[in-house]
mmCIF file of C-alpha atoms and ligand atoms in Angstrom:
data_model
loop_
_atom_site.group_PDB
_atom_site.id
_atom_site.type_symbol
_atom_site.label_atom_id
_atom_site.label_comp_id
_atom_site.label_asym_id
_atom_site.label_seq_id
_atom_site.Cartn_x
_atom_site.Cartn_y
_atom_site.Cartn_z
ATOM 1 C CA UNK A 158 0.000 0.000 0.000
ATOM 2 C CA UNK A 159 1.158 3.635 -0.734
ATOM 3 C CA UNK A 160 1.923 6.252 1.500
ATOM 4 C CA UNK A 161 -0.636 9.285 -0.037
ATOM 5 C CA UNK A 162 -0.148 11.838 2.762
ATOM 6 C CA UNK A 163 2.029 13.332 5.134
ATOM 7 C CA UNK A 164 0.903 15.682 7.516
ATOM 8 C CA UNK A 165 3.919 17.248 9.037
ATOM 9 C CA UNK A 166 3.577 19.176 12.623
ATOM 10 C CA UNK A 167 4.192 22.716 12.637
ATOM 11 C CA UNK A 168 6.354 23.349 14.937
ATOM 12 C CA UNK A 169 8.781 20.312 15.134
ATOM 13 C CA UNK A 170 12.348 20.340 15.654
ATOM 14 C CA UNK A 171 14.939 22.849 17.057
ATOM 15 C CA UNK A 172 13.699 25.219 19.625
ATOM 16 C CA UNK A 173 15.784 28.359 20.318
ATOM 17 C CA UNK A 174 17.504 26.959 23.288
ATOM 18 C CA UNK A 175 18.985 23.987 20.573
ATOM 19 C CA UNK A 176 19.990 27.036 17.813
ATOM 20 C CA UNK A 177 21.396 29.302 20.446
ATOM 21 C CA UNK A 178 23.451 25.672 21.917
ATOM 22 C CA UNK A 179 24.812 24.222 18.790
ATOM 23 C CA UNK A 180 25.458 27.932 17.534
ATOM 24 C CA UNK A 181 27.501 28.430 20.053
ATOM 25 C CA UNK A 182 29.953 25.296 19.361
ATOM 26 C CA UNK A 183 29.907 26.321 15.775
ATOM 27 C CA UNK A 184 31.333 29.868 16.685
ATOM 28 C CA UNK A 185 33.740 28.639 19.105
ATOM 29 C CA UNK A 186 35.236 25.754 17.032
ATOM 30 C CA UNK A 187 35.947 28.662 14.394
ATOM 31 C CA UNK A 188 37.102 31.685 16.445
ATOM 32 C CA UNK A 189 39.008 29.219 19.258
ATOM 33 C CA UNK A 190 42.661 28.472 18.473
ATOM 34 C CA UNK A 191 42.354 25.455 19.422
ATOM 35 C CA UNK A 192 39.700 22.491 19.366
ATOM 36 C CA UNK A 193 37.117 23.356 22.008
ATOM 37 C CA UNK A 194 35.388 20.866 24.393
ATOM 38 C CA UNK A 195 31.751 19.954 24.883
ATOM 39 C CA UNK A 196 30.593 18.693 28.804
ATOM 40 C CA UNK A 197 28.032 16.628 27.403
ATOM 41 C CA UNK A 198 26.528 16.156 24.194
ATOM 42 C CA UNK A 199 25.393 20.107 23.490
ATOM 43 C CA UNK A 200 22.173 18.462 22.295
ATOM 44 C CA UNK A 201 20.747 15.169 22.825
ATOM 45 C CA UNK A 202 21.147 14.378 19.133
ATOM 46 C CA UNK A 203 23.415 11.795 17.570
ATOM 47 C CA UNK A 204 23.662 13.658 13.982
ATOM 48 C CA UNK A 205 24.237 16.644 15.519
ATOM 49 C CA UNK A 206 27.091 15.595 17.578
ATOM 50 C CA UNK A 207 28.617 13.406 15.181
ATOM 51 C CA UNK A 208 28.380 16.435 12.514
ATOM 52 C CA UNK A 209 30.102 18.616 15.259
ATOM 53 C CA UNK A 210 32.500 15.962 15.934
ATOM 54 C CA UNK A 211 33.382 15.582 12.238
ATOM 55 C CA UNK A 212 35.773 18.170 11.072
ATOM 56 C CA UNK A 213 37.721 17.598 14.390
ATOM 57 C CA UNK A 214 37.605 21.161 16.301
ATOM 58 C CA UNK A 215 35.300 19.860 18.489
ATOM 59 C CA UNK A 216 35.425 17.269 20.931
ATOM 60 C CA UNK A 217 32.989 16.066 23.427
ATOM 61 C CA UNK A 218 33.417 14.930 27.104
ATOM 62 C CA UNK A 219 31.401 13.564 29.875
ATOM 63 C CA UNK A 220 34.098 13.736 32.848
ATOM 64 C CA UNK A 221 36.143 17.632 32.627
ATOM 65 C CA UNK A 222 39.001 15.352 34.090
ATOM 66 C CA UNK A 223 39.210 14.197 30.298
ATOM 67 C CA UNK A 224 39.997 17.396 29.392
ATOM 68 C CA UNK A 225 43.857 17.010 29.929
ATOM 69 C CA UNK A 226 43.839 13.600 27.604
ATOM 70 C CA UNK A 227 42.557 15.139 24.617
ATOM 71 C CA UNK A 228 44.901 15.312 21.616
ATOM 72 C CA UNK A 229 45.097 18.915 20.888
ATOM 73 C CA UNK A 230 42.587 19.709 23.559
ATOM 74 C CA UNK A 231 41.916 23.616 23.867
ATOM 75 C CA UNK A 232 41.334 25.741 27.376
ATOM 76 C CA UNK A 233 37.892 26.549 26.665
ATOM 77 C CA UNK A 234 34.816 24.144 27.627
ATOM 78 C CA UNK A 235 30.854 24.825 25.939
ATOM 79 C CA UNK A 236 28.751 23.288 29.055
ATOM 80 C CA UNK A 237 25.069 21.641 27.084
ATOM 81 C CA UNK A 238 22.139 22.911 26.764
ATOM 82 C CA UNK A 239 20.528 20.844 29.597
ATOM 83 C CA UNK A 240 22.242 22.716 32.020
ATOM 84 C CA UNK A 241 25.818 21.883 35.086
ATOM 85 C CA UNK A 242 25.345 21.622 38.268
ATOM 86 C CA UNK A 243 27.600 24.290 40.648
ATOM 87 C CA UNK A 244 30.436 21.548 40.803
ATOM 88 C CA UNK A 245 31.001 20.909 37.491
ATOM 89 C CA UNK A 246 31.175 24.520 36.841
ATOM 90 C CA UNK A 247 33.706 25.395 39.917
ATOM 91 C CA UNK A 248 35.838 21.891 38.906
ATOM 92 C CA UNK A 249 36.254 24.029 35.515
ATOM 93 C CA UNK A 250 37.797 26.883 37.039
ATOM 94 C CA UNK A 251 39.636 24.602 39.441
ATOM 95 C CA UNK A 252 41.211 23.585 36.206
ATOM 96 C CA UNK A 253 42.190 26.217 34.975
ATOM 97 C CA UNK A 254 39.542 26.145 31.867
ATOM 98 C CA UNK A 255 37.688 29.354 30.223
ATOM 99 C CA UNK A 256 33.726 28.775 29.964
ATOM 100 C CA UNK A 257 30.944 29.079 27.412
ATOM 101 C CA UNK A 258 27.923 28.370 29.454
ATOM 102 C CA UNK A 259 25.230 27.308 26.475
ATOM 103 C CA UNK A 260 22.516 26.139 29.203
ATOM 104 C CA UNK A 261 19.113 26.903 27.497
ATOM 105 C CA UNK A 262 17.903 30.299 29.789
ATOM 106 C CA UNK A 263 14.683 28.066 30.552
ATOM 107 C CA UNK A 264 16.499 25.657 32.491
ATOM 108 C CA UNK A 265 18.622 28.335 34.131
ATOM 109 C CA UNK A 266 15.320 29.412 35.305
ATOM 110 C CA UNK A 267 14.353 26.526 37.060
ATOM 111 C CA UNK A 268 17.900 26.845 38.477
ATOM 112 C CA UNK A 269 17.105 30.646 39.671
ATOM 113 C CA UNK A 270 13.610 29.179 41.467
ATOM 114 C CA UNK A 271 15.708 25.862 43.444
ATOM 115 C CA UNK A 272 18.202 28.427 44.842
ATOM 116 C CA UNK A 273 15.480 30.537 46.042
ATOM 117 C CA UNK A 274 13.470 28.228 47.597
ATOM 118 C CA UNK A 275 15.850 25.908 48.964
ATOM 119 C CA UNK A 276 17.607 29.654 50.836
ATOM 120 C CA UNK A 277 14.457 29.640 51.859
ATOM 121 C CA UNK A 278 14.182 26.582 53.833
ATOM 122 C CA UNK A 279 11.933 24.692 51.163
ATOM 123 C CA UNK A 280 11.763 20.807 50.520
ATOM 124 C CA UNK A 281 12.187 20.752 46.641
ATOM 125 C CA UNK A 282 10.253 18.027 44.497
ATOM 126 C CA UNK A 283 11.701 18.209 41.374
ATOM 127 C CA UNK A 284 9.765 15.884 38.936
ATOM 128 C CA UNK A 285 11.645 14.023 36.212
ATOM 129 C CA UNK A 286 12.075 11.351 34.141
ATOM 130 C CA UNK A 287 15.044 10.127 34.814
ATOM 131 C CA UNK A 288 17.773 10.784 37.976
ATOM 132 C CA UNK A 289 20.499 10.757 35.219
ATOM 133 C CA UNK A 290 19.017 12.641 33.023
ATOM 134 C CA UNK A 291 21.766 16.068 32.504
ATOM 135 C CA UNK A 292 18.928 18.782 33.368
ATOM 136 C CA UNK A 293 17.975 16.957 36.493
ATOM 137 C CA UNK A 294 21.678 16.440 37.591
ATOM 138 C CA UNK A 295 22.153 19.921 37.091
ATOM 139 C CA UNK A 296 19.156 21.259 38.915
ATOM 140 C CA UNK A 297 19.430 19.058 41.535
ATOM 141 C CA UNK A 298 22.788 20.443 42.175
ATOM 142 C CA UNK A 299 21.727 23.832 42.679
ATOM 143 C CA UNK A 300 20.076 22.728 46.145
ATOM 144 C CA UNK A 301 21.332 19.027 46.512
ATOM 145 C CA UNK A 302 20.251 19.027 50.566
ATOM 146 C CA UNK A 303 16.923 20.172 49.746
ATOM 147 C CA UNK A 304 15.221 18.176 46.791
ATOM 148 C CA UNK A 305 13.915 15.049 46.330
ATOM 149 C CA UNK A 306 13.852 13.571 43.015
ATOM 150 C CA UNK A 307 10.081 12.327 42.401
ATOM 151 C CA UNK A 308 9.074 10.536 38.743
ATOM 152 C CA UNK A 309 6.227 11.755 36.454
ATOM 153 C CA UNK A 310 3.000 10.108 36.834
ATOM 154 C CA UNK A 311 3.921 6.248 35.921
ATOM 155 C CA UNK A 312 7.244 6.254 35.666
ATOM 156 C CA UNK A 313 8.910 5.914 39.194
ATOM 157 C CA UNK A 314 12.216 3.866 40.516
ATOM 158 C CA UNK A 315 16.038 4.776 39.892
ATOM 159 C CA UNK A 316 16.339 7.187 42.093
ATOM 160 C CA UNK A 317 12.872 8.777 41.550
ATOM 161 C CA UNK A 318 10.160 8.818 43.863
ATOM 162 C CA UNK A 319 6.830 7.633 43.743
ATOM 163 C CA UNK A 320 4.250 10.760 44.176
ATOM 164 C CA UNK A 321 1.523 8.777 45.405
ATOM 165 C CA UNK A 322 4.289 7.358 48.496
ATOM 166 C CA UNK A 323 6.794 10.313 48.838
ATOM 167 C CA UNK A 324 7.526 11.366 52.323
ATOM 168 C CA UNK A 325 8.655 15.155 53.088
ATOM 169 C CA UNK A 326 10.482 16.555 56.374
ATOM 170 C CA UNK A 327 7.682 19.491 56.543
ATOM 171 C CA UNK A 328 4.554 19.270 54.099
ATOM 172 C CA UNK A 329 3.896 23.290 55.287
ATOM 173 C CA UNK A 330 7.431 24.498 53.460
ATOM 174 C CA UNK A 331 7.376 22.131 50.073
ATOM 175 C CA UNK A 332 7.516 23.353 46.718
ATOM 176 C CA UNK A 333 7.675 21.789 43.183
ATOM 177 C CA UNK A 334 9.801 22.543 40.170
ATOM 178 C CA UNK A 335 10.014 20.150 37.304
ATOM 179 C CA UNK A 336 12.564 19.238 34.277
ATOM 180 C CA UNK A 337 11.531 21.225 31.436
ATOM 181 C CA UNK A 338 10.512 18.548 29.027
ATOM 182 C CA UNK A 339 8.437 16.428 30.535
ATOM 183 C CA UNK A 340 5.198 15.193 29.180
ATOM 184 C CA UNK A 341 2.385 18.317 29.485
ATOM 185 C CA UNK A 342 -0.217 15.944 30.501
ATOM 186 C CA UNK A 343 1.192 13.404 33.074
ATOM 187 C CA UNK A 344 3.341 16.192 34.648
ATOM 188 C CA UNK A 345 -0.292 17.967 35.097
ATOM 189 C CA UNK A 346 -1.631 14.886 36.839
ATOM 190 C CA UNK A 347 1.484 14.477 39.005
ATOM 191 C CA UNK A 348 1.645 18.138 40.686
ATOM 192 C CA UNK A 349 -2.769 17.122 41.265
ATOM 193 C CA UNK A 350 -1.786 13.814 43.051
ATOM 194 C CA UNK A 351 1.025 15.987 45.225
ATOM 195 C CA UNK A 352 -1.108 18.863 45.720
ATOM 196 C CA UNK A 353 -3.928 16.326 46.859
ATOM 197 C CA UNK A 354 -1.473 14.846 49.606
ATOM 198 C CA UNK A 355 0.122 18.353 50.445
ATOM 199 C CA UNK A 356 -2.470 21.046 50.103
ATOM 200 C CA UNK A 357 0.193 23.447 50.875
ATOM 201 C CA UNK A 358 2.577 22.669 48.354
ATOM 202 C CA UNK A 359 3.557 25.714 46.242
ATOM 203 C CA UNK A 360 3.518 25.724 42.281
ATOM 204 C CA UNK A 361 5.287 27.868 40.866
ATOM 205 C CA UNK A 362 2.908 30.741 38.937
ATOM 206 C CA UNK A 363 5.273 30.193 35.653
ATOM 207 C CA UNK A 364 4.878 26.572 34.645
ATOM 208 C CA UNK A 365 8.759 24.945 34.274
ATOM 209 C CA UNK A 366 7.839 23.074 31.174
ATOM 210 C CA UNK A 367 9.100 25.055 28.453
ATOM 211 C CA UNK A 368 7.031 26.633 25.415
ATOM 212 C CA UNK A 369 9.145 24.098 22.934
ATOM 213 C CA UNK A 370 8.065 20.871 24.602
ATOM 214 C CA UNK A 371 4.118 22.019 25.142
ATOM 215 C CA UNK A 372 4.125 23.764 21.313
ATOM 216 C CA UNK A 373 5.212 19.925 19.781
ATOM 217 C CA UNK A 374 3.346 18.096 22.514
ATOM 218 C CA UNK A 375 0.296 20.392 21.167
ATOM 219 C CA UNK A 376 0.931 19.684 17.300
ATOM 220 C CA UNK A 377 1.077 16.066 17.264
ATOM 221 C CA UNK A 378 -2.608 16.118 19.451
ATOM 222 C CA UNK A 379 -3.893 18.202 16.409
ATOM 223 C CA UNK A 380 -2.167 16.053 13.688
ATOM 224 C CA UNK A 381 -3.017 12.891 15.398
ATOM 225 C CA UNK A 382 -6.819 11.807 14.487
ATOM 226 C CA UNK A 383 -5.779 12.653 10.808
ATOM 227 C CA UNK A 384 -2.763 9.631 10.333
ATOM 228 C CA UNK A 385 -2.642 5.738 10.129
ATOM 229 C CA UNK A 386 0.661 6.100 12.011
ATOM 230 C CA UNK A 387 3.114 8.191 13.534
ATOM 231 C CA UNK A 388 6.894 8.711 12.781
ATOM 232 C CA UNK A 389 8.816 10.429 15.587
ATOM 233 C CA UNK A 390 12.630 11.379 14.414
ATOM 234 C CA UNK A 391 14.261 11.288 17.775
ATOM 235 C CA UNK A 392 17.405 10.114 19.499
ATOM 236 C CA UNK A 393 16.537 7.673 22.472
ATOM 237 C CA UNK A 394 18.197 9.532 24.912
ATOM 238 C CA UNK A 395 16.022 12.907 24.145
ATOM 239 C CA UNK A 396 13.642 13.490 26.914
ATOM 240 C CA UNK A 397 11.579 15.975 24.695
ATOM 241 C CA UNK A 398 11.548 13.491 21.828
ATOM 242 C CA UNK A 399 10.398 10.097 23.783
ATOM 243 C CA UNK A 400 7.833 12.119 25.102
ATOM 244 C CA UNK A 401 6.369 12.340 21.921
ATOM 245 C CA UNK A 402 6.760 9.428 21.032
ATOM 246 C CA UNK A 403 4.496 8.088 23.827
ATOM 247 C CA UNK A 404 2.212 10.983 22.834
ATOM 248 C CA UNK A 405 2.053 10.218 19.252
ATOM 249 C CA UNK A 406 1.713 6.140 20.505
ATOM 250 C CA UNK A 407 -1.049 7.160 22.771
ATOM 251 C CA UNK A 408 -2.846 9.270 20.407
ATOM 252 C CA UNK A 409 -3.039 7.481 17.381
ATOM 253 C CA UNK A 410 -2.008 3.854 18.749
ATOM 254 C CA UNK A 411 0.604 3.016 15.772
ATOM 255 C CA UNK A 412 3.765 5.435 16.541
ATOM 256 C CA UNK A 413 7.406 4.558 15.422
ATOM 257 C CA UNK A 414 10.796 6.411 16.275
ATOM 258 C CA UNK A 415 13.487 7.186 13.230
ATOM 259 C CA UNK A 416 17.198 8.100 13.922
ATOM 260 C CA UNK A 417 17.452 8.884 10.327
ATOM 261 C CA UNK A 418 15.586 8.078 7.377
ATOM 262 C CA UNK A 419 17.866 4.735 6.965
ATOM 263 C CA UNK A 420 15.763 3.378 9.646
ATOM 264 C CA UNK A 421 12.624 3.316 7.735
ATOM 265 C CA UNK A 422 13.875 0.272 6.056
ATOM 266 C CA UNK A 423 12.860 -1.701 9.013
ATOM 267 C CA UNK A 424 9.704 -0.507 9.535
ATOM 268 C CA UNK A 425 6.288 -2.555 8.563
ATOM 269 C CA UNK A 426 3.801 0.414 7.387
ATOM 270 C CA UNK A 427 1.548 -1.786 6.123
ATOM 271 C CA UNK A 428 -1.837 -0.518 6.025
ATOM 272 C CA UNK A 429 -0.561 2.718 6.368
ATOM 273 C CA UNK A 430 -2.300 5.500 3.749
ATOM 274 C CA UNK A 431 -1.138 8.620 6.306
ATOM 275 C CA UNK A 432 1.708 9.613 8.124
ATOM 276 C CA UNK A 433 2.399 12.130 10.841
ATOM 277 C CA UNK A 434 5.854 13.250 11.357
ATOM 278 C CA UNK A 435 7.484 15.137 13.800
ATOM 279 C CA UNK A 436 11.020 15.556 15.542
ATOM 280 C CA UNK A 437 12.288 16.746 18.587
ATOM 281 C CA UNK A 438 13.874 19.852 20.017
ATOM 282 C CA UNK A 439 17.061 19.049 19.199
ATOM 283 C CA UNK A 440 16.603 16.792 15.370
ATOM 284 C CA UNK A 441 17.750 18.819 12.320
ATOM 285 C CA UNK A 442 14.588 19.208 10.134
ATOM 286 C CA UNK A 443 16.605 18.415 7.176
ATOM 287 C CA UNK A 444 16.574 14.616 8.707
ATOM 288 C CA UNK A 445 12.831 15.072 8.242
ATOM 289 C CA UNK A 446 13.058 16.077 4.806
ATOM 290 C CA UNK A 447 15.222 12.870 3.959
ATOM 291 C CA UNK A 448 11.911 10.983 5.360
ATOM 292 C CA UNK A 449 9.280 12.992 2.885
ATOM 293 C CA UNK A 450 12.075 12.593 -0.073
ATOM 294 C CA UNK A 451 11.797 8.955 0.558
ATOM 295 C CA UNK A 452 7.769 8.777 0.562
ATOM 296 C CA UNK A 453 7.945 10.973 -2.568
ATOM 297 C CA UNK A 454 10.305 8.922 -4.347
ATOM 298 C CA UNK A 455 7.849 5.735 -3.948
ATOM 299 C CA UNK A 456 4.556 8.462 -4.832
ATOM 300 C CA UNK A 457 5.231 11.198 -6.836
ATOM 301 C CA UNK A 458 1.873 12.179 -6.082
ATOM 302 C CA UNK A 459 2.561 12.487 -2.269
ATOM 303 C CA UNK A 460 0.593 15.273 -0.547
ATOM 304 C CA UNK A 461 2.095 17.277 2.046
ATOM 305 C CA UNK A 462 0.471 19.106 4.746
ATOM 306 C CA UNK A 463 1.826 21.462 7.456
ATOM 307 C CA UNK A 464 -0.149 22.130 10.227
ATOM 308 C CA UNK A 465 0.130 24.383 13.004
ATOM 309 C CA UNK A 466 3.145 27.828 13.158
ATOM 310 C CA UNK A 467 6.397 28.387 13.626
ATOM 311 C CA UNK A 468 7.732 29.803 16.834
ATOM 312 C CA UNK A 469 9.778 33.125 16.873
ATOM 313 C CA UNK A 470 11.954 32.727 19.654
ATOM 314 C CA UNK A 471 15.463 33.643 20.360
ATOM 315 C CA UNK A 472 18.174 33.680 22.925
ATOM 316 C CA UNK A 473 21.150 35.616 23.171
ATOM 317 C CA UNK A 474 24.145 33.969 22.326
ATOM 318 C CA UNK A 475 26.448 32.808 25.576
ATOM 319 C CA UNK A 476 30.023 35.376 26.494
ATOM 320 C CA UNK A 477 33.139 33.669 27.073
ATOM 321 C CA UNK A 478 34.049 33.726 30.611
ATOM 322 C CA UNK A 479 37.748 33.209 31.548
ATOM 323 C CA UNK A 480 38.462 31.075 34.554
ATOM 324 C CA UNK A 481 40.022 34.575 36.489
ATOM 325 C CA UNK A 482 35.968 36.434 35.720
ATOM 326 C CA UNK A 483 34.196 36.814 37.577
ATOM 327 C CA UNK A 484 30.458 34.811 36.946
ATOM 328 C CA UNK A 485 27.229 36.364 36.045
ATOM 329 C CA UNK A 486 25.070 37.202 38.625
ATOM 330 C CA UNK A 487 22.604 34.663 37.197
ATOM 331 C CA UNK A 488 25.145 32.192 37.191
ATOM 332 C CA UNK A 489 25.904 32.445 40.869
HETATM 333 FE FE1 LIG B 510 15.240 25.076 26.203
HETATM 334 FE FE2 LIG B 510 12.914 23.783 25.991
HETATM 335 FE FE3 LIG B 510 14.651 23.710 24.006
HETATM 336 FE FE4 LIG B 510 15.192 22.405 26.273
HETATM 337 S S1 LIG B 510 13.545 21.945 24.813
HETATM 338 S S2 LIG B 510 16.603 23.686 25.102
HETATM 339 S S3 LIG B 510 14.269 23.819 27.770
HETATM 340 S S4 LIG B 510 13.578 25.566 24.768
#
């Protein structure tokens, strides 16, 4: 059976806090002397960090200890979108290294509210989907004493607590901040189940999911009742991307993720007549267009729909900071 149409969500792929990250390494691998180094992957893409990777200015890490090993490895370190925690960022200076902080200003938000409410004297729960994820190592850092990892509706264990079972030292003084790319829906139900067992618990008036993960979230609900199936071009280890994939599953019960277009030789679309595509915060679109190329090669007369706008958002790009500067106040 052919593939007639593809209805592809409006908006998919980068958000400004994934431009303004892998912008960043771009500029720096040209204007640095030297290679520069990466804490983490900037984004959590696999073509994006292997095309970073490839022309060999930049090079990626995931312990700054590595730093000294590198062949040709440069003073200055790019720390990832998802965000550091205050150690990684003072073992930097320690050694000696010049900074380029590329943390997405939405999670330095949520970083902002844990130091204020921890200095405050409040429990933290700071819901997640995963205790290794970067962005909840990082915020978790920020007030380490105070917060208590808890898992999104479902998804508990490793590290994360249940929210039905979580105990607290004082229910009065308990807020909750959560990653910023969680699923809209189940984080909603989570902070209600909390709420219900701590009536006092504060939410914060700005939500913490950001405007990039509800806008997609949004866009696949709209495209969903529309398609035979869904395809989700994601890297596994993208929190914003799995999420839709689960979305897109749950919506239109037949969703399936794509690195790259190579994997749609494994997939069984039979049946299929419509597609939905979309792609997460951090998958070049042009990895999407490989995916329509493909459909249009086997049905010239392929029609393509875009649903939905673009966003027009964007954040400044990062300073250098040289290990004798002193920080930002909004780094501090
Ligand atoms: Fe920032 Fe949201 Fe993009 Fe993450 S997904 S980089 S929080 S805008």
């Amino acid at each position: 059976m052919t593939v007639e149409h593809i209805y592809l969500a409006k908006p998919r792929g980068f958000c400004a806090g994934v431009v303004m990250a892998i912008q960043a390494v771009e500029k720096a691998a040209v204007r640095e002397e030297k290679p520069v180094t990466v804490y983490h992957s900037i984004v959590h893409n696999h073509t994006v960090v292997e095309r970073l990777s490839s022309g060999g200015r930049v090079h990626f890490v995931e312990d700054l200890d590595g730093v000294d090993a590198l062949p040709d490895g440069g003073d200055t370190v790019i720390f990832s979108a998802h965000g550091i925690s205050p150690a990684v960022r003072e073992r930097a200076r320690s050694l000696g290294l010049a900074t380029i902080d590329a943390t997405c200003p939405l999670v330095t938000k949520v970083h902002t509210e844990a130091k204020k409410y921890a200095r405050e004297g409040y429990t933290i729960l700071l819901i997640g989907d995963s205790a290794k994820h970067q962005e909840v190592i990082g915020t978790r850092g920020e007030a380490p004493d105070n917060t208590i990892l808890v898992g999104v509706l479902g998804k508990t264990g490793a590290g994360l607590h249940d929210p039905h079972t979580v105990e607290v030292p004082d229910p009065e003084r308990l807020v909750v901040l959560t990653q910023t790319t969680l699923s809209v829906d189940d984080t909603r139900k989570t902070i209600e189940i909390l709420k219900g067992r701590f009536p006092a618990l504060v939410v914060p008036p700005s939500e913490d999911l950001c405007y990039a993960t509800k806008n997609r979230q949004d866009a696949v609900k709209n495209i969903a009742p529309q398609v035979d199936a869904f395809l989700v071009l994601t890297s596994t280890h993208s929190s914003n991307g799995m999420r839709l994939l689960e979305l897109a599953e749950a919506e239109c019960g037949r969703a399936y993720r794509l690195e790259t277009a190579a994997d749609l030789a494994g997939l069984d679309l039979s049946g299929v007549r419509s597609i939905g595509i979309t792609s997460a915060a951090s998958t070049p679109d042009d990895l999407v267009q490989d995916v329509v190329a493909h459909f249009r090669s086997l049905n010239p007369a392929l029609q393509v729909t875009e649903e939905g706008e673009w966003e027009n958002i964007e954040f400044r790009e990062p300073k250098k900071i040289l290990p004798t500067q002193e920080l930002p106040r909004t780094m501090q």
